[in-house]
Coordinates of C-alpha atoms and ligand atoms in Angstrom, one line a residue:
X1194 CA 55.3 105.7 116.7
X1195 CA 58.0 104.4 114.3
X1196 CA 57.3 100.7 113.2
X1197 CA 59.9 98.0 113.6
X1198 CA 63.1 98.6 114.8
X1199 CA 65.3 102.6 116.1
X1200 CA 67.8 102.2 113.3
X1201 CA 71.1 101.6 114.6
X1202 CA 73.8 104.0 114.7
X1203 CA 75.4 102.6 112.0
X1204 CA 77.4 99.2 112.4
X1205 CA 80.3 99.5 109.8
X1206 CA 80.4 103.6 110.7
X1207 CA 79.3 106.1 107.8
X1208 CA 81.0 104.6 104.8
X1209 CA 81.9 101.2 104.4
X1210 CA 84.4 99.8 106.3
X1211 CA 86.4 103.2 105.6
X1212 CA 86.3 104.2 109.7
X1213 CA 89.9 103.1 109.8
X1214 CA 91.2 105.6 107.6
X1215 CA 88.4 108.2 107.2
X1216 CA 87.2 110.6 109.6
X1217 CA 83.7 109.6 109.4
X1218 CA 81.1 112.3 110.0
X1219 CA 79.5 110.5 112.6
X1220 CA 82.4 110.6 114.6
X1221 CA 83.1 114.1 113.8
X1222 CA 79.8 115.5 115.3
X1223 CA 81.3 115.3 118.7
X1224 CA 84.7 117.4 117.5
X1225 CA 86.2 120.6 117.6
X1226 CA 86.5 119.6 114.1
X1227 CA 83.1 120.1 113.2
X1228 CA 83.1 123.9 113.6
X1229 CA 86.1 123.5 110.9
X1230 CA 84.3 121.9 108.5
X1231 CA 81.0 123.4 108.9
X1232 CA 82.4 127.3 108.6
X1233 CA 84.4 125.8 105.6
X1234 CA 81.1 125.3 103.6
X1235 CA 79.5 128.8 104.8
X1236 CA 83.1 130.2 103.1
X1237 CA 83.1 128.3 99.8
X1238 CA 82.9 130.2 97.0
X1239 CA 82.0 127.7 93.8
X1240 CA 84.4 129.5 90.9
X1241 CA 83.1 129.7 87.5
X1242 CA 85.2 128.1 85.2
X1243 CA 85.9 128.9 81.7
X1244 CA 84.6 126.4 79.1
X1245 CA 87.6 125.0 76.3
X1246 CA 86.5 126.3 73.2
X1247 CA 86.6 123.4 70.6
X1248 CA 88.6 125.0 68.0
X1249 CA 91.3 124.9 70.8
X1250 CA 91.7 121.1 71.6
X1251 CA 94.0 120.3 68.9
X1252 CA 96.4 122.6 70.3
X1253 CA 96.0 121.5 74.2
X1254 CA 96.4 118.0 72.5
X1255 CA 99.8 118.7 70.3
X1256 CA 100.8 120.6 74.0
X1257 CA 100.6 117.6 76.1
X1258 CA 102.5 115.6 73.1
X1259 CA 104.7 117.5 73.3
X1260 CA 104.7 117.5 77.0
X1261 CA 104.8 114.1 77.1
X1262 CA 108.5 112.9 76.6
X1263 CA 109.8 114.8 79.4
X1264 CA 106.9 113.8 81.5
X1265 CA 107.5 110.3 80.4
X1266 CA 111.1 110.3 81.6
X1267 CA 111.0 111.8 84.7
X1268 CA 112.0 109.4 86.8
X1269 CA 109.0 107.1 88.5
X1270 CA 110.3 108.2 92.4
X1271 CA 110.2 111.9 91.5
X1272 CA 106.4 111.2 90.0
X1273 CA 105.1 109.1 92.8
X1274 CA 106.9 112.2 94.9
X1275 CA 104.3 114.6 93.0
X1276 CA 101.7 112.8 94.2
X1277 CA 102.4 112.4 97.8
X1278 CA 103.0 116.6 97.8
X1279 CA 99.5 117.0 96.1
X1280 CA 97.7 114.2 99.0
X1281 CA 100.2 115.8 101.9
X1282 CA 98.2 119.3 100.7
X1283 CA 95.1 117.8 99.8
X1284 CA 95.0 117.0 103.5
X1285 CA 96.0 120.2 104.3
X1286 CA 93.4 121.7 102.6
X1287 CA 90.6 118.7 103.9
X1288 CA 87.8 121.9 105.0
X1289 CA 88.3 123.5 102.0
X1290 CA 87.8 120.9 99.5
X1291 CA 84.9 119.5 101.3
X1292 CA 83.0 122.7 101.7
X1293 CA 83.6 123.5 97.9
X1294 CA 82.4 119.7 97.4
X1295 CA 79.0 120.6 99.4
X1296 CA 78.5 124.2 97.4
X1297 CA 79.4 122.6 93.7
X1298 CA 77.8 119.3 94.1
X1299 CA 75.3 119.3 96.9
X1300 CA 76.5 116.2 98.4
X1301 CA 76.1 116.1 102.2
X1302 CA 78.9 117.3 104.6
X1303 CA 79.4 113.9 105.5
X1304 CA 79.9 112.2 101.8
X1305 CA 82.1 115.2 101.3
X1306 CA 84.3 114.8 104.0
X1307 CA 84.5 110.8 103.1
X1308 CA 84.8 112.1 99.4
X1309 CA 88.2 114.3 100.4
X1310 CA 89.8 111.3 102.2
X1311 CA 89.2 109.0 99.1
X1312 CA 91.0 111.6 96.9
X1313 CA 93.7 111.6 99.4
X1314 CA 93.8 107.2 99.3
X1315 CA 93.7 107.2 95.9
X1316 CA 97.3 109.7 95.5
X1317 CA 99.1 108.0 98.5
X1318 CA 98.2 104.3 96.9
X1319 CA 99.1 104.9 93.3
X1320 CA 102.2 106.5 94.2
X1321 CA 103.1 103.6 96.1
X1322 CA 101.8 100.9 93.5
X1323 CA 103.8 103.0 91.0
X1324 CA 107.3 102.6 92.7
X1325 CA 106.8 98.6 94.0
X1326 CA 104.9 97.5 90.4
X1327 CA 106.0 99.8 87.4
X1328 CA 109.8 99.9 87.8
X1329 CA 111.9 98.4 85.1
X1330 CA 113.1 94.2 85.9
X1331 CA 115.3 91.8 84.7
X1332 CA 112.9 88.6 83.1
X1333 CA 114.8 84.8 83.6
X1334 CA 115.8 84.1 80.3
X1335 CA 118.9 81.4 78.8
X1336 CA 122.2 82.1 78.9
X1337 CA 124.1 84.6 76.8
X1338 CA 121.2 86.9 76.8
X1339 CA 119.4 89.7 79.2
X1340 CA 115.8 90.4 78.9
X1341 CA 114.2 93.7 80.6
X1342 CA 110.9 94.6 81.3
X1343 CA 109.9 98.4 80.9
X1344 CA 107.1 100.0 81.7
X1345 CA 106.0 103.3 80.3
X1346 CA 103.2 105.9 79.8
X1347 CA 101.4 105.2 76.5
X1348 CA 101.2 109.0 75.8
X1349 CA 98.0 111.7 76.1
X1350 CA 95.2 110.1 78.2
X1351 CA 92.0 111.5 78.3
X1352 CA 90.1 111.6 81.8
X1353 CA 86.4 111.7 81.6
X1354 CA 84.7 111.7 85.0
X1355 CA 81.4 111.8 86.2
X1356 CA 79.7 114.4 89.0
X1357 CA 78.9 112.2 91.7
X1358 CA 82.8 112.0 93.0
X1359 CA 84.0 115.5 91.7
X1360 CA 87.0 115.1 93.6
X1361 CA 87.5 111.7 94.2
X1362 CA 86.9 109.7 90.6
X1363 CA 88.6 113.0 89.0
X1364 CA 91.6 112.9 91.0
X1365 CA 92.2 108.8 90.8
X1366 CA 91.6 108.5 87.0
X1367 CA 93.6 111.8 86.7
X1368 CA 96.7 110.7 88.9
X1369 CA 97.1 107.0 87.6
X1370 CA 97.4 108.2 84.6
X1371 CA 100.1 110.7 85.2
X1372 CA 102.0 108.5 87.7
X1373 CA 102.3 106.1 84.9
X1374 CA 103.9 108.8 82.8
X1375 CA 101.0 109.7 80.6
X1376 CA 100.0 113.4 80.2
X1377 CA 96.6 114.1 80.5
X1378 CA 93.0 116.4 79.3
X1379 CA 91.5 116.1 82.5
X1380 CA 87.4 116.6 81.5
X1381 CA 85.2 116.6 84.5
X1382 CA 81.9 117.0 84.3
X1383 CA 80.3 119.8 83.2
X1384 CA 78.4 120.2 86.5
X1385 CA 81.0 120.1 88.6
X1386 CA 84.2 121.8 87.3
X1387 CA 85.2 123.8 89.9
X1388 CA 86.4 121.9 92.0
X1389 CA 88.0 119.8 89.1
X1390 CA 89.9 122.9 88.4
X1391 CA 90.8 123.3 92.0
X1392 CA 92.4 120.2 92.3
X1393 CA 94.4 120.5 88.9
X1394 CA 95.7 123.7 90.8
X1395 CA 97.1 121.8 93.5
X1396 CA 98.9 118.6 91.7
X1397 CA 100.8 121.7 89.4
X1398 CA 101.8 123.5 92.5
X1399 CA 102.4 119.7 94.1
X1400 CA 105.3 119.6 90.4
X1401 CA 103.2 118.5 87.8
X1402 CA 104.3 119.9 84.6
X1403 CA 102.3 122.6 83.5
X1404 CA 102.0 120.6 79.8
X1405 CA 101.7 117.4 81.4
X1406 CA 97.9 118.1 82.7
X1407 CA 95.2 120.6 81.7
X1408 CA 92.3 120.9 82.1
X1409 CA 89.5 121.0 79.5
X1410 CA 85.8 122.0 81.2
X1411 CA 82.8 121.3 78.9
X1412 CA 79.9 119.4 77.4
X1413 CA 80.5 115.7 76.8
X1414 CA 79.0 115.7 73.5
X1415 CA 81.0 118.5 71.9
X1416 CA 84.3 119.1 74.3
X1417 CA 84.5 115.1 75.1
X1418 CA 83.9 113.9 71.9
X1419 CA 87.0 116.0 70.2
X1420 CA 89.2 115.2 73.1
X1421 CA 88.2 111.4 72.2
X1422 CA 88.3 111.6 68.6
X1423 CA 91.8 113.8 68.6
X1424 CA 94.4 111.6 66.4
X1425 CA 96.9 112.0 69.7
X1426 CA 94.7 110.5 71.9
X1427 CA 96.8 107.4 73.1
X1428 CA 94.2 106.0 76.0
X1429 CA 90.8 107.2 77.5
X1430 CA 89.5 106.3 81.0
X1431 CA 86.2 107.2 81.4
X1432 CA 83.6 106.9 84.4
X1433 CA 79.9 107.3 83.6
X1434 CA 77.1 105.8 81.6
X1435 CA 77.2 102.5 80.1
X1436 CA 76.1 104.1 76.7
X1437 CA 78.5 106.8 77.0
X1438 CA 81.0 104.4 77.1
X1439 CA 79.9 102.1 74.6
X1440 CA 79.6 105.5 72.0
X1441 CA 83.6 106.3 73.5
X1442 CA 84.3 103.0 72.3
X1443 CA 82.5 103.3 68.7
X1444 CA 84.3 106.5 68.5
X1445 CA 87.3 105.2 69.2
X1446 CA 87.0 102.3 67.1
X1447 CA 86.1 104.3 64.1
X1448 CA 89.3 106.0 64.1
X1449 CA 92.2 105.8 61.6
X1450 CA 95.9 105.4 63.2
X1451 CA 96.7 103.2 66.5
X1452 CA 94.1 100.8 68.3
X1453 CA 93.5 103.1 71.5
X1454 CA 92.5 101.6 74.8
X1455 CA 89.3 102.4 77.0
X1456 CA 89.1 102.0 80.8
X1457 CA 85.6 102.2 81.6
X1458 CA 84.1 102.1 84.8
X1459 CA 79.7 102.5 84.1
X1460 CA 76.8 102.0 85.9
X1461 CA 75.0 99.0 88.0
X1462 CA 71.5 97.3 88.5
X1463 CA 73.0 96.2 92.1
X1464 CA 71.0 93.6 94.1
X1465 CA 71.5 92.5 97.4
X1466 CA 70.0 88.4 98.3
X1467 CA 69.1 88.3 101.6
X1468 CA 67.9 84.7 102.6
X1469 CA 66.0 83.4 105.9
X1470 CA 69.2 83.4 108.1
X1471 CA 70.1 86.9 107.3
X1472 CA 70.1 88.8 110.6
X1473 CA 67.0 91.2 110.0
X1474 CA 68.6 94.8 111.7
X1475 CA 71.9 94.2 109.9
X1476 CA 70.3 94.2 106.6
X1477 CA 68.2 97.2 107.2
X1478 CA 71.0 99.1 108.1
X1479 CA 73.2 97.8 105.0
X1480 CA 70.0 98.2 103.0
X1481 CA 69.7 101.8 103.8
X1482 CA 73.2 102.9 103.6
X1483 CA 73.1 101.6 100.5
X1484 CA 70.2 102.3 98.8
X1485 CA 70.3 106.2 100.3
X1486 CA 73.4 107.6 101.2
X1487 CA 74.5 109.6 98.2
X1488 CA 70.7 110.2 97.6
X1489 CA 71.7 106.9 95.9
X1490 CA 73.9 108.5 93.4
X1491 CA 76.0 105.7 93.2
X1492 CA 77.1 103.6 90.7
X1493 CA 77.5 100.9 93.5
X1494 CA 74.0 101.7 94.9
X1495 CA 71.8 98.9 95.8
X1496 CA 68.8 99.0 93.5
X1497 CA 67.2 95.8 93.6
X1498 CA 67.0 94.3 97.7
X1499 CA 65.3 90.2 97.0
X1500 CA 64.6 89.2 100.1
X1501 CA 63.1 85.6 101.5
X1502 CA 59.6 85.1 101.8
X1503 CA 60.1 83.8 105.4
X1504 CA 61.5 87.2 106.7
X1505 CA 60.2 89.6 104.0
X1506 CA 57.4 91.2 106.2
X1507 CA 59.5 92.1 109.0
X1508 CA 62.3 93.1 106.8
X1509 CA 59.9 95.6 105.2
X1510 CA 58.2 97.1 108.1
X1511 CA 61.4 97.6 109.6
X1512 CA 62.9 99.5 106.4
X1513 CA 59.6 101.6 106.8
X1514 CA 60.7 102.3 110.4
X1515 CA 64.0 103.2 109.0
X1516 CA 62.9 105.4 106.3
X1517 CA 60.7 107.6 108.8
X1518 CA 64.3 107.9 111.0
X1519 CA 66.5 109.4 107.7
X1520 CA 67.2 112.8 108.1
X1521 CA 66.5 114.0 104.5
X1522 CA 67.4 117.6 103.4
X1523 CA 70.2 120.6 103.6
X1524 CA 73.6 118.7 102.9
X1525 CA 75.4 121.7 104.5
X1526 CA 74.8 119.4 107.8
X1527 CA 76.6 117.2 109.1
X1528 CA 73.8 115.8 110.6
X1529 CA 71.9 115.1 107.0
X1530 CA 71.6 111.6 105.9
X1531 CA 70.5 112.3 102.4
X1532 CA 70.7 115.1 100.5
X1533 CA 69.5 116.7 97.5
X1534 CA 70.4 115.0 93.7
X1535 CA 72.5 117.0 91.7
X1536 CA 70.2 118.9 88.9
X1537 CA 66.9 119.8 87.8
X1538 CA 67.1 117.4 85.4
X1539 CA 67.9 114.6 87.6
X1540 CA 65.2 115.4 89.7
X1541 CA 62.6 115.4 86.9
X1542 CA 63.6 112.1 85.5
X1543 CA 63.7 111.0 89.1
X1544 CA 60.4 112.0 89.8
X1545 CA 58.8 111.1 86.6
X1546 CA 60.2 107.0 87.2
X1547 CA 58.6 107.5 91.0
X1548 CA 55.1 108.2 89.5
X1549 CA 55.1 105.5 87.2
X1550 CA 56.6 102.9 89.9
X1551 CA 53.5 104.7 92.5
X1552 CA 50.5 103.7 89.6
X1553 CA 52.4 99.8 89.5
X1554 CA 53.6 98.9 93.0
X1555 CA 53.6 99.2 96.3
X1556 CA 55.1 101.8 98.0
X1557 CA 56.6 100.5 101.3
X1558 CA 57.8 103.7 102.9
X1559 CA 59.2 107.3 102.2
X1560 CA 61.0 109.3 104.2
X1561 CA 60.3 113.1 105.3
X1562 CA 61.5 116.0 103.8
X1563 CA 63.4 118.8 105.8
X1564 CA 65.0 121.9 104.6
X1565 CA 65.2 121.5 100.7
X1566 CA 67.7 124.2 99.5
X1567 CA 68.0 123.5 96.0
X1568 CA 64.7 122.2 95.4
X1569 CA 65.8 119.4 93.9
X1570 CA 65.9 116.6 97.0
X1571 CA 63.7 113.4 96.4
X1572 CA 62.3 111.9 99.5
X1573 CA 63.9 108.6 99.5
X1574 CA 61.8 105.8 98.9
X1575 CA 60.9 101.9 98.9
X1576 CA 58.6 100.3 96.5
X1577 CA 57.7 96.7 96.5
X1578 CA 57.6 95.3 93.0
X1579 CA 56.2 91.8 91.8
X1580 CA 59.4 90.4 89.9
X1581 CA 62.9 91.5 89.1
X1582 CA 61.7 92.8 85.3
X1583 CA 59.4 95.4 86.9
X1584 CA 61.6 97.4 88.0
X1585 CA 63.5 100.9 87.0
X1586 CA 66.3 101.0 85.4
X1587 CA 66.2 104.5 84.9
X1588 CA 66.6 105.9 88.6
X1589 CA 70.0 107.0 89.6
X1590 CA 69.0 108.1 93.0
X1591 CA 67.1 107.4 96.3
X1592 CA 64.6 104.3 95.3
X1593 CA 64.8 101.6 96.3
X1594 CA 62.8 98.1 94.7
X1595 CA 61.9 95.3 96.8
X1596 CA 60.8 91.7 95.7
X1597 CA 60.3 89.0 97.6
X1598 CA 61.7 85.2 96.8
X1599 CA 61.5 81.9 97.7
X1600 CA 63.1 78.3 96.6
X1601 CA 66.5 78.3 95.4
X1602 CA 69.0 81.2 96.4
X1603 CA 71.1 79.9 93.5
X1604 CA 68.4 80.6 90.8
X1605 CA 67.7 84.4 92.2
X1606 CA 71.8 84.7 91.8
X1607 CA 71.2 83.7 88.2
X1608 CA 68.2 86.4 87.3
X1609 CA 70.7 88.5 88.7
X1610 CA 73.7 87.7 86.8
X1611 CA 70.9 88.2 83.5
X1612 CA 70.6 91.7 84.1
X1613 CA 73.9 91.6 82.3
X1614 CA 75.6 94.5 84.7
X1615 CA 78.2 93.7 87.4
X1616 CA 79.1 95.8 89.8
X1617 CA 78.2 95.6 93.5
X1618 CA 76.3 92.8 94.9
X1619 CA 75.3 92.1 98.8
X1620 CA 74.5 88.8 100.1
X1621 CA 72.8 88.7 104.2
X1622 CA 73.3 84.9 105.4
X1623 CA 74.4 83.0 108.3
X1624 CA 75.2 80.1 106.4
X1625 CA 79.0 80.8 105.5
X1626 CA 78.8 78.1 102.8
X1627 CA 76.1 79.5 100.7
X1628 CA 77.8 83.1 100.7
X1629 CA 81.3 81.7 99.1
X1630 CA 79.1 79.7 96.5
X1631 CA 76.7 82.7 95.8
X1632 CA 79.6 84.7 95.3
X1633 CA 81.4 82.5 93.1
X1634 CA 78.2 82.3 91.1
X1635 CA 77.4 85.6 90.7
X1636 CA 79.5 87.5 87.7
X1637 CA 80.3 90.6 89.7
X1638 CA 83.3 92.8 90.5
X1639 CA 82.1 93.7 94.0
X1640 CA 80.5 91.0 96.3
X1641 CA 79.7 92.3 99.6
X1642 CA 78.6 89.7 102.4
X1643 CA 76.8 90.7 105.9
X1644 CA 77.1 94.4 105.2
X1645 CA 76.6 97.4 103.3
X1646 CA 77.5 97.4 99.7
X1647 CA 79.1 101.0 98.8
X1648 CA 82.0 102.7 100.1
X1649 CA 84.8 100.7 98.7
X1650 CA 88.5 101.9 100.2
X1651 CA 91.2 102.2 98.0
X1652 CA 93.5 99.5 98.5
X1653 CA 91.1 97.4 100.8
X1654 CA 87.8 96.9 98.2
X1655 CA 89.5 96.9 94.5
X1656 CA 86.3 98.6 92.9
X1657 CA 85.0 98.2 89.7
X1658 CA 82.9 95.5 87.6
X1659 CA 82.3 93.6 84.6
X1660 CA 79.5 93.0 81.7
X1661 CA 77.7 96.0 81.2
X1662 CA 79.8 97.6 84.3
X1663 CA 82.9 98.2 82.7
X1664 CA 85.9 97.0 81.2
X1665 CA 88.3 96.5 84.9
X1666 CA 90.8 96.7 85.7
X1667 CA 89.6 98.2 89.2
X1668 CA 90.4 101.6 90.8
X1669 CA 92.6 101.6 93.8
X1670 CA 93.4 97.9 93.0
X1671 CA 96.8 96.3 92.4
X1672 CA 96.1 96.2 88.5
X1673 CA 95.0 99.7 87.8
X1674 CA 97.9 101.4 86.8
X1675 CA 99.3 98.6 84.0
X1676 CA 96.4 99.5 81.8
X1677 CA 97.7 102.8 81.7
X1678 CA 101.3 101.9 80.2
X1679 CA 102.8 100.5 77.5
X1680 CA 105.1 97.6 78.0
X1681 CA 108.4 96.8 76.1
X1682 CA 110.8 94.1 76.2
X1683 CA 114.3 94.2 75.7
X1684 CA 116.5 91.5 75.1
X1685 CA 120.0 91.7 74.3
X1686 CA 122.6 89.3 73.3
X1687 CA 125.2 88.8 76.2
X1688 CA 127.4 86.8 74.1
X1689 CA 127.7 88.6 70.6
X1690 CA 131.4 89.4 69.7
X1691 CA 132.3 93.2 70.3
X1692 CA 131.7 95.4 73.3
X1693 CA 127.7 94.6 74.8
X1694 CA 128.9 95.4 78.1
X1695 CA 128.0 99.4 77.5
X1696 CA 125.0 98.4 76.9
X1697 CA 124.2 96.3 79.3
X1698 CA 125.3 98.7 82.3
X1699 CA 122.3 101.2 80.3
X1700 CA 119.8 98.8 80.9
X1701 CA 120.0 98.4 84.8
Ligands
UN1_963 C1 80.5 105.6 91.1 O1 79.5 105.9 91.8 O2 80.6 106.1 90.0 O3 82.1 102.0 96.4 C2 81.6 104.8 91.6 C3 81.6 103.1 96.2 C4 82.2 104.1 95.3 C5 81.4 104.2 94.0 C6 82.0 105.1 93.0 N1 83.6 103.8 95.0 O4 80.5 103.4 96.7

């Protein structure tokens, strides 16, 4: 009864290319494993966590200054050794975490458990970047002079992070920053701090200073904006809305005393260009892994699928056909594809931008509805819209808009580079040629060719984007942790008259 085409068990496994290192769910539903994991969400208990009363910040801020210099010195083995204690117990704890993750944030078994191993990537890699990239080096220089290199922490950072990775975006902005010697307010979300605070648990049992991290649960526009607009802030990294960032950055700017950096990794109008070689089931599947998984509460989520006239009906009944096969519902299964979003309030908006699209274009599928636990789970759904400016840019979950296109693949890259926000993009072609130029075209941090467009691994996918996507440099990239120090040079005079040789032997 299901038009076009029994969707595939997936072709790249559950997340991205992430089977090597993550125990996928998919693979996990044939496991002994999977009564583990699925008893660990029946035991989850979601902690209430105490808010951080405003009036208290300035003295959490003057702790972790003061924190700071020992923090700072500790020596950069014995901090990338913190962090391989906290991803050795993280692992340890994998069950835990990920039922926790299903009961706080409603995610599905399956993101959770992909969620957990992230976390894990992202301590193991920036412990190792830390040792090979941030120790001190001798610079060439003439004759008669040394010249070192030193990198440091820049002092208190502030980590802001959003609710759809709880764990994972908390614990990578949050270790970076204190692998590179910065002491940190760690503010998660304010919908998902418990397992925020769980976490912060484990890295100070794992050796991090208790006045090197804390945590500071609340609002964004009263608990945020202090931590941001505290005189000892000395950086902010912040995941989230593009107009939350851009008011971090006014803030910021407004400031009297130093010039204080922002990291800011925002939100996406993702398209994926699909010409009339693409192979027709492979972009099905990559379209509805990536418009869908997450119930497409992804910054990297595909939003916009333009697909050639010359395959566009078959592409579309067979996304219908897909849609009908989701399995849409309780995330406390492993077997769920998509769950619920996270709030009341994101369903409402949700819903209200699904109404509108339903009185202005054509809806090409929507998938059933199972076991809805929360009330809050939006059947996924495909409209087809008449030209790139109609559609949403207010839905941060399971919609997905389709247009058609034909001519120039070169000129649809361009309408997509106008929407001014780079983050993910997918291209589906069997020309090899056209992909490279496409990509080179397009200005976007994350181009994704003959496959599904979310899921990026730490250290394999660099992630992160530019324009109205953020400021780079990427997370669990090569370049991440440099904007979290502060350089300094120092060059001494080998050939001065009196005794430089002490201090030369202090600078090796
Ligand atoms: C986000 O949704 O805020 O590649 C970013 C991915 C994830 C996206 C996280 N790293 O799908």
């Amino acid at each position: 009864a299901v038009p076009g085409l029994p969707l595939p068990v997936a072709l790249y496994g559950f997340d991205g290319t992430s089977g090597r290192r993550n125990p996928q769910g998919a693979d996990l539903a044939v496991t002994a494993e999977r009564a583990v994991y699925e008893q660990a969400v029946d035991a989850a208990v979601v902690e209430s966590v105490p808010e951080a009363p405003v009036g208290g910040i300035a003295a959490t801020m003057t702790r972790l200054h003061g924190g700071f210099t020992a923090w700072n010195a500790t020596p950069l083995a014995d901090r990338a050794a913190v962090l391989r204690r906290a991803a050795d117990a993280l692992e340890q704890r994998q069950p835990e975490f990920c039922g926790l993750l299903v009961r706080e944030a409603h995610k599905t078994l399956g993101d959770c458990i992909s969620e957990v191993r992230e976390a894990i990537d992202f301590c193991r890699y920036y412990a190792d970047q830390a040792e090979a990239t941030l120790a001190s080096r001798a610079l060439p220089g003439p004759t008669g002079e040394s010249n070192t290199l030193h990198l440091h922490g820049r002092g208190v950072f502030v980590c802001i992070s959003p609710w759809n990775f709880p764990l994972a975006i908390f614990a990578g902005q949050v270790v970076a920053a204190l692998v590179a010697g910065n002491t940190v307010a760690a503010k998660p979300a304010e919908q998902t701090p418990a397992v925020a605070a769980r976490f912060v648990a484990l890295l100070h049992e794992a050796g991090v200073p208790a006045d090197a991290l804390v945590l500071q649960h609340g609002e964004g526009h009263t608990v945020g904006a202090a931590l941001v607009a505290h005189p000892l802030v000395a950086g902010v990294c912040f995941t989230g809305s593009t107009a939350v960032a851009k008011a971090i950055n006014r803030a910021l700017a407004a400031k009297d005393g130093p010039i204080v950096p922002l990291i800011a990794e925002t939100g996406g109008i993702n398209a994926m260009v699909v010409d009339s070689t693409a192979l027709p089931e492979q972009v099905v599947d990559a379209v509805v892994q990536s418009a869908f998984r997450s119930a497409g509460q992804r910054c990297s989520a595909l939003r916009l699928l333009c697909v050639h006239e010359g395959i566009a009906d078959g592409v579309i009944e067979m996304i219908a056909g897909a849609l009908q096969e989701l399995s849409v519902g309780d995330p406390s299964q492993l077997s769920t594809d998509v769950g619920p979003v996270i709030d009341a309030e994101a369903h409402a908006n949700i819903a209200r931008e699904v109404t509108r699209l339903e009185g202005s274009a054509r809806v090409i599928g929507r998938a059933p509805v199972g076991l809805d636990v929360t009330g809050h789970v939006i059947a996924p759904v495909a409209f087809e819209v008449a030209k790139v400016s109609d559609l949403s840019a207010e839905i941060f979950g399971p919609v997905l808009h389709v247009v058609r296109w034909s001519g120039d693949a070169d000129a649809v890259i361009r309408e997509v580079n106008q929407l001014g926000y780079g983050l993910t993009l997918g291209l589906q072609t069997r020309i090899d040629s056209r992909a490279l130029r496409l990509a080179a075209e397009a200005r976007i941090g994350n181009v994704y060719v003959n496959r599904n467009m979310i899921g990026a691994v730490v250290g394999v996918q660099p992630f992160g984007g530019e324009g109205l996507s953020g400021t780079g440099p990427k997370a669990g990239g090569p370049h991440y942790l440099f904007r979290f120090c502060a350089e300094q040079t120092v060059t001494i005079n080998t050939a001065a008259a009196g005794g430089n040789a002490a201090l030369l032997a202090g600078t090796s």
